[in-house]
Tab-separated table of C-alpha atoms in Angstrom:
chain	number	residue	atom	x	y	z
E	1	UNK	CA	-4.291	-14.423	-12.984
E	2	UNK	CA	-5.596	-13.885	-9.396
E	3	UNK	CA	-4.707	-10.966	-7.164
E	4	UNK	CA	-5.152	-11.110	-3.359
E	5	UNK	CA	-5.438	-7.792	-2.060
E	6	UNK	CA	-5.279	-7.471	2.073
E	7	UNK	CA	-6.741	-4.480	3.687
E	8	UNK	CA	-4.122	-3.993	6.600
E	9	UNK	CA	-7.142	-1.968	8.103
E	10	UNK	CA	-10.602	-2.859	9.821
E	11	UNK	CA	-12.477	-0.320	7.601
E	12	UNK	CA	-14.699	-1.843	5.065
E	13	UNK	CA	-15.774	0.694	2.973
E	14	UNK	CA	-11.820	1.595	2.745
E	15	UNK	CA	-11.985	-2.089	1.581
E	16	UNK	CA	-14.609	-1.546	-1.072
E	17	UNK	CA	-13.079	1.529	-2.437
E	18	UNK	CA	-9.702	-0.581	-2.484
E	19	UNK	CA	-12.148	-2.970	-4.201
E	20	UNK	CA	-13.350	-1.409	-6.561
E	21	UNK	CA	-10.688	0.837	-7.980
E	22	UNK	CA	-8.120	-2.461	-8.373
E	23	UNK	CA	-10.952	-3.710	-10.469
E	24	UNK	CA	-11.026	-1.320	-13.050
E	25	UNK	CA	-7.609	-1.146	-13.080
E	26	UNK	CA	-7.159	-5.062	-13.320
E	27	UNK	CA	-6.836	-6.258	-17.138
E	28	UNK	CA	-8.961	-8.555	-18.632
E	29	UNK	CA	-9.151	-11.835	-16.881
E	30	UNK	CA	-7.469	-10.716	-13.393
E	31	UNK	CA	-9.336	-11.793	-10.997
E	32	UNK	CA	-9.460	-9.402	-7.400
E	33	UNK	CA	-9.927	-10.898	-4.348
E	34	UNK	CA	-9.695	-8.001	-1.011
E	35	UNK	CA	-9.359	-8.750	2.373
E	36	UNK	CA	-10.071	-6.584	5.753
E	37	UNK	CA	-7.703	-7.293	8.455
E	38	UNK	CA	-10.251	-9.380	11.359
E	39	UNK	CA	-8.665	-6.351	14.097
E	40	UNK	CA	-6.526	-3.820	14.062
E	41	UNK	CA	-7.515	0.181	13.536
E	42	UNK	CA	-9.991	1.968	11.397
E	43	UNK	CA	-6.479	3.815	9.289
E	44	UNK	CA	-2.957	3.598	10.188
E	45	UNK	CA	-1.308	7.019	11.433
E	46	UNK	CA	1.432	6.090	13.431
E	47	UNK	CA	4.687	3.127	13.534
E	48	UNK	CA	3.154	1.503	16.281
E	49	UNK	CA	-0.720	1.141	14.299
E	50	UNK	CA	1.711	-0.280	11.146
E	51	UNK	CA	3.139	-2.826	13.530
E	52	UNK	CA	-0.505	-4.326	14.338
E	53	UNK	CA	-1.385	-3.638	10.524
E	54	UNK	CA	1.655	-5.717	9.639
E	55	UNK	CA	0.742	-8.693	11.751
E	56	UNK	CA	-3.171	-8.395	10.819
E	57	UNK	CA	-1.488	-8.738	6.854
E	58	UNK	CA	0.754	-11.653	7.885
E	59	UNK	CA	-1.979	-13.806	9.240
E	60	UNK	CA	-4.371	-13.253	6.190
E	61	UNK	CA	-1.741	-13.721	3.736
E	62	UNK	CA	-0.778	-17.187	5.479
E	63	UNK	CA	-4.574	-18.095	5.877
E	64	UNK	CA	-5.122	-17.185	2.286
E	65	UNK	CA	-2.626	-16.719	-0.135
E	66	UNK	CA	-2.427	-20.325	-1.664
E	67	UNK	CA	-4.015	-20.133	-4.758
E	68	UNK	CA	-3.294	-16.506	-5.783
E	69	UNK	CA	-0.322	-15.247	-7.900
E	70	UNK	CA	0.456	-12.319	-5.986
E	71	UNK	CA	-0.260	-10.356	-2.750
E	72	UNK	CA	-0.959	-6.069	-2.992
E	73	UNK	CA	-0.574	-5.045	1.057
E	74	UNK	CA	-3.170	-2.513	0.197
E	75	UNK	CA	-2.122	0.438	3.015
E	76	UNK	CA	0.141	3.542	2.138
E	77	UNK	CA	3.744	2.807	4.203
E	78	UNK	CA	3.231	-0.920	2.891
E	79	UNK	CA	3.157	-2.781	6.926
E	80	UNK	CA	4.741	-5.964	6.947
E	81	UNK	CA	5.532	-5.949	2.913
E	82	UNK	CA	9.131	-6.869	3.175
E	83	UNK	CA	8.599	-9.780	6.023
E	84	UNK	CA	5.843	-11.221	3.695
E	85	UNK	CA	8.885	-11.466	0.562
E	86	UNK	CA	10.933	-13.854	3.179
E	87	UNK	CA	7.827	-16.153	3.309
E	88	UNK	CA	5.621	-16.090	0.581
E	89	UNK	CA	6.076	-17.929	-2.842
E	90	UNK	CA	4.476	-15.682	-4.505
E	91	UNK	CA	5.157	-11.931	-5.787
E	92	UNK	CA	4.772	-9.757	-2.993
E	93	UNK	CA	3.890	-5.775	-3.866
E	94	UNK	CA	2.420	-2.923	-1.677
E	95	UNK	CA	0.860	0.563	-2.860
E	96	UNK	CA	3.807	2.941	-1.429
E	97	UNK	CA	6.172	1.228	-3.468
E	98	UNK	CA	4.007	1.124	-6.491
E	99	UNK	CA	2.912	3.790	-6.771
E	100	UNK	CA	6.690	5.645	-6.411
E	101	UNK	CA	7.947	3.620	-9.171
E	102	UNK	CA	5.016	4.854	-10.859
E	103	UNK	CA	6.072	8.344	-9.874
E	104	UNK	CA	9.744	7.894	-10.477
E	105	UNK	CA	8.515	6.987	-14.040
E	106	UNK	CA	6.771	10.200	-14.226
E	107	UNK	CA	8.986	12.769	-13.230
E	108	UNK	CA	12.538	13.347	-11.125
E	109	UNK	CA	10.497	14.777	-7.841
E	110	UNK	CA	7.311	13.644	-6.254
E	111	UNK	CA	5.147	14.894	-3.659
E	112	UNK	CA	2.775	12.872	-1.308
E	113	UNK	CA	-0.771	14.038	-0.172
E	114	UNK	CA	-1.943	12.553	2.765
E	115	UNK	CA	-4.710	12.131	4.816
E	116	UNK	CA	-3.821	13.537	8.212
E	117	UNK	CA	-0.540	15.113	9.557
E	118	UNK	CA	0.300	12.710	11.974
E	119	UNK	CA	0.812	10.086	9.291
E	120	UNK	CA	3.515	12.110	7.527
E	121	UNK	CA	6.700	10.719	9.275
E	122	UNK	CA	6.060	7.363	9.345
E	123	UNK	CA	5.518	8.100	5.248
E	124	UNK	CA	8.617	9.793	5.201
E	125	UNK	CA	10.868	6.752	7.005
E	126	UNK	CA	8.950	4.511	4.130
E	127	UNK	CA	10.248	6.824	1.780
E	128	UNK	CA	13.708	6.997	2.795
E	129	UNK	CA	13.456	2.709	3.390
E	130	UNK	CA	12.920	2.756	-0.122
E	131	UNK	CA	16.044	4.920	-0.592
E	132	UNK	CA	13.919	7.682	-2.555
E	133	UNK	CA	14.529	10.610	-0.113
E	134	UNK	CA	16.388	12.980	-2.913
E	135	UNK	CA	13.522	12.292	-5.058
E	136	UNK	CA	10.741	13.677	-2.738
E	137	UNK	CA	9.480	17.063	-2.879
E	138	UNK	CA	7.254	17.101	0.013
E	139	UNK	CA	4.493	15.319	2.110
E	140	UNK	CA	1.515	17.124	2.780
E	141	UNK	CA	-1.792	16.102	4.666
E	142	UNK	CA	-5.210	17.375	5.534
E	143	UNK	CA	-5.209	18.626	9.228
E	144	UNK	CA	-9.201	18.252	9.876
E	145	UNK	CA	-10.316	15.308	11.710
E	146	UNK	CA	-11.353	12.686	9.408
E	147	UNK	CA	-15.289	11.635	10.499
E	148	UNK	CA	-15.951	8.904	7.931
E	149	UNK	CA	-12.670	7.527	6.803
E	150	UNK	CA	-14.465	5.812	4.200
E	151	UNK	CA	-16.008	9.371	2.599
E	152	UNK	CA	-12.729	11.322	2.397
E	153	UNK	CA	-12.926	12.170	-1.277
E	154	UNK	CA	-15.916	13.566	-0.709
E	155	UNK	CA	-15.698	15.066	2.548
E	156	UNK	CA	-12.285	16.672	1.757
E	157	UNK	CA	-12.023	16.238	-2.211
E	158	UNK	CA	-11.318	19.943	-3.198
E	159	UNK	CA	-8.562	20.507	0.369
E	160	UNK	CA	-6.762	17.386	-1.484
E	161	UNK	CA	-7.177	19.114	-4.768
E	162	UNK	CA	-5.610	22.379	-3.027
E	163	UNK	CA	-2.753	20.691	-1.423
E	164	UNK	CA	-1.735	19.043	-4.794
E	165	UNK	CA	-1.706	22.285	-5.991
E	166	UNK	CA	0.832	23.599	-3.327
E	167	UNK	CA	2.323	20.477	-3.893
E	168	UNK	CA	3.116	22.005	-7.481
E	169	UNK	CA	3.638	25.236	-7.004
E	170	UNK	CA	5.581	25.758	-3.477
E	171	UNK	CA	7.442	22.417	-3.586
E	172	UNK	CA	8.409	22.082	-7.362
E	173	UNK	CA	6.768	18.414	-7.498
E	174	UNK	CA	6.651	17.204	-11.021
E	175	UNK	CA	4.376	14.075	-10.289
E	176	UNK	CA	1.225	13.918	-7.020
E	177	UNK	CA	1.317	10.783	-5.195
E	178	UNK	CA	-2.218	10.648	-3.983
E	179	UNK	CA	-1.645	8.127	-0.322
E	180	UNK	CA	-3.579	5.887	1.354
E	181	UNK	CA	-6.446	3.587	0.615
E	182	UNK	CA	-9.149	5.669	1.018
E	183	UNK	CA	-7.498	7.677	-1.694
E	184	UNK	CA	-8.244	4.721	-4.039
E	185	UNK	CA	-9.244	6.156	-7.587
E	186	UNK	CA	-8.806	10.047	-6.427
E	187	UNK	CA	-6.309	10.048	-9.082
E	188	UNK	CA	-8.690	8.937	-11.692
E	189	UNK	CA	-11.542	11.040	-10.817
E	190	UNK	CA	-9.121	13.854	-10.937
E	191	UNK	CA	-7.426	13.154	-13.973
E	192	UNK	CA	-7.156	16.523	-16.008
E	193	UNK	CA	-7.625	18.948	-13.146
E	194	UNK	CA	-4.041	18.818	-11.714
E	195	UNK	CA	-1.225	20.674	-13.453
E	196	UNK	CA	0.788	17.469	-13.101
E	197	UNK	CA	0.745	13.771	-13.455
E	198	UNK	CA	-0.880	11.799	-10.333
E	199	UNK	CA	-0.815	8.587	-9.085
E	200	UNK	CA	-2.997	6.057	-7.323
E	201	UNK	CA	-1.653	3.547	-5.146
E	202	UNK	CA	-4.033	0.232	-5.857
E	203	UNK	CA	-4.442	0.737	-9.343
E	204	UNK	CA	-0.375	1.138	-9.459
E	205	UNK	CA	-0.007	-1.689	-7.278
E	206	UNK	CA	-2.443	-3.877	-9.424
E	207	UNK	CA	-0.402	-3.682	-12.948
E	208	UNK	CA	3.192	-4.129	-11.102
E	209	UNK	CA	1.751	-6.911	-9.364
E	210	UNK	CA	0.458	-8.543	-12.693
E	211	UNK	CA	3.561	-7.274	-14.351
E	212	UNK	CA	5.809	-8.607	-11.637
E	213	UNK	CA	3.663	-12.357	-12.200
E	214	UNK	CA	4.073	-11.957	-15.785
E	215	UNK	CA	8.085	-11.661	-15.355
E	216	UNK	CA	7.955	-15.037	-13.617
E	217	UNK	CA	11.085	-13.956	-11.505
E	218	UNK	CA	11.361	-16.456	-8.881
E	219	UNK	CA	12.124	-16.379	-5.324
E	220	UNK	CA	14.784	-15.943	-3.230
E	221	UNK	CA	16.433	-19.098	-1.808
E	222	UNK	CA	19.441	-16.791	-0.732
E	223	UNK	CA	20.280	-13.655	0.768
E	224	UNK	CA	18.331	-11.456	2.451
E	225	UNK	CA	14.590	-12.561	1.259
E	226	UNK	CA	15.746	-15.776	1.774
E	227	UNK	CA	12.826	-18.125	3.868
E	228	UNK	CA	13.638	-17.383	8.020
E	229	UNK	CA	15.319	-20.404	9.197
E	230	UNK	CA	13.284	-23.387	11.062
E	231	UNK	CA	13.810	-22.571	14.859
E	232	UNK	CA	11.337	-23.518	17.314
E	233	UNK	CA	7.992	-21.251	18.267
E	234	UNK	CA	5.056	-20.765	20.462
E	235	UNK	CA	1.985	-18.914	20.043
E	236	UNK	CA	1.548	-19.141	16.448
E	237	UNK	CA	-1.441	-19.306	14.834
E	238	UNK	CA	-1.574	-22.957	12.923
E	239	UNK	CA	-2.053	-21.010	9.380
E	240	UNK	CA	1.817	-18.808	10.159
E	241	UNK	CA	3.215	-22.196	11.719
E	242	UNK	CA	2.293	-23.765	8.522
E	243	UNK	CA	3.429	-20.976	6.290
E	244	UNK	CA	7.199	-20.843	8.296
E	245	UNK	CA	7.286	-24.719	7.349
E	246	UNK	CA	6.561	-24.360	4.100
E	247	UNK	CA	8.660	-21.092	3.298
E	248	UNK	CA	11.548	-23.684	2.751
């Protein structure tokens, strides 16, 4: 089995973290491939950042996902995830909505820590897309400015440990969604020190995504993941051109 996992992000040590946590999360003969978007931002904070995330993803995916049996959009808030389903022949999964079915598996009421506060609405409206609002506790997020967005567990590993914490004891969360890629493996390195259950987005999004291959679904020829109908357009890149014509 081959995962493609696309970095909706320009950071590349965000992609190596992504990198290596969906590798030791992977099974035994999964094969990881991650991509960093070619522009975009250094992390995604706001609706308008997810929109250029979201196109950054839908180029890669259409320059690269032939040959893989499913594509992890590996940002918290998941930019561009559901567009990719219309178009894509392949399993499509991101790490917000893994890892809250991993949390909804864990407990009734989950609470998200973040890496900023300006980030916490647009993770609320991706909560409440996924029709999860009565199931979230709270969203909480450091409020330092982030220096080296690829050295936030260590720069700011014990304020995440203390918001989890408040997490659990202010907001009654029964399971810690630890958000965002340069979260990756937090959740295993803390495993044990947190008075509840935590999850990690990639290494949730890696076994749905191989569980979701292994289930050998299908696609959707109708309704609302149905391919977008053939209409002419300009502008295009040849690779999304391509990837509309093929779609049906």
């Amino acid at each position: 089995m081959k995962l493609l996992l696309i970095n909706p992000n320009i950071s590349a040590s965000v992609s190596e973290l992504i990198r290596a946590e969906a590798e030791r999360s992977a099974s035994p003969g999964t094969e990881i491939e991650v991509l960093t978007a070619p522009f975009g931002v250094a992390y995604i904070e706001t609706r308008f950042e997810a929109m250029i995330g979201a196109y950054a993803t839908a180029q890669l995916a259409a320059e690269h996902h032939a040959g893989y049996d499913a594509v992890v959009v590996a940002a918290f808030g998941d930019p561009g995830l559901n567009a990719l389903r219309e178009v894509l022949p392949c399993p499509v999964t991101g790490l917000t909505e893994a890892a809250l079915a991993s949390a909804c598996l864990l407990g009734q009421r989950f609470s998200i820590v973040a890496i900023s506060q300006r980030i916490r609405a647009w993770y609320r409206e991706t909560v409440s897309a996924y029709g999860l609002d009565g199931r979230l506790a709270s969203i909480r997020g450091l409020d330092e400015p982030l220096a080296d967005i690829g050295n936030v567990q260590g720069d700011q590993g014990e304020r995440l440990v203390a918001l989890a914490e408040r997490c659990v004891d202010e907001d009654g969360a029964d399971v810690i969604v630890l958000a965002g890629a340069p979260l990756a493996g937090l959740a295993r390195s803390l495993r044990g020190r947190l008075p509840v259950p935590s999850v990690d987005g990639v290494s949730s999004a890696v076994h749905h995504a191989e569980t979701l291959v292994a289930l050998q679904p299908g696609r959707a020829q109708r309704g609302s993941f149905a391919p977008p109908p053939q209409k002419p357009n300009e502008g295009l890149s040849p690779a999304i051109q391509a990837l509309l014509r093929q779609a049906r």
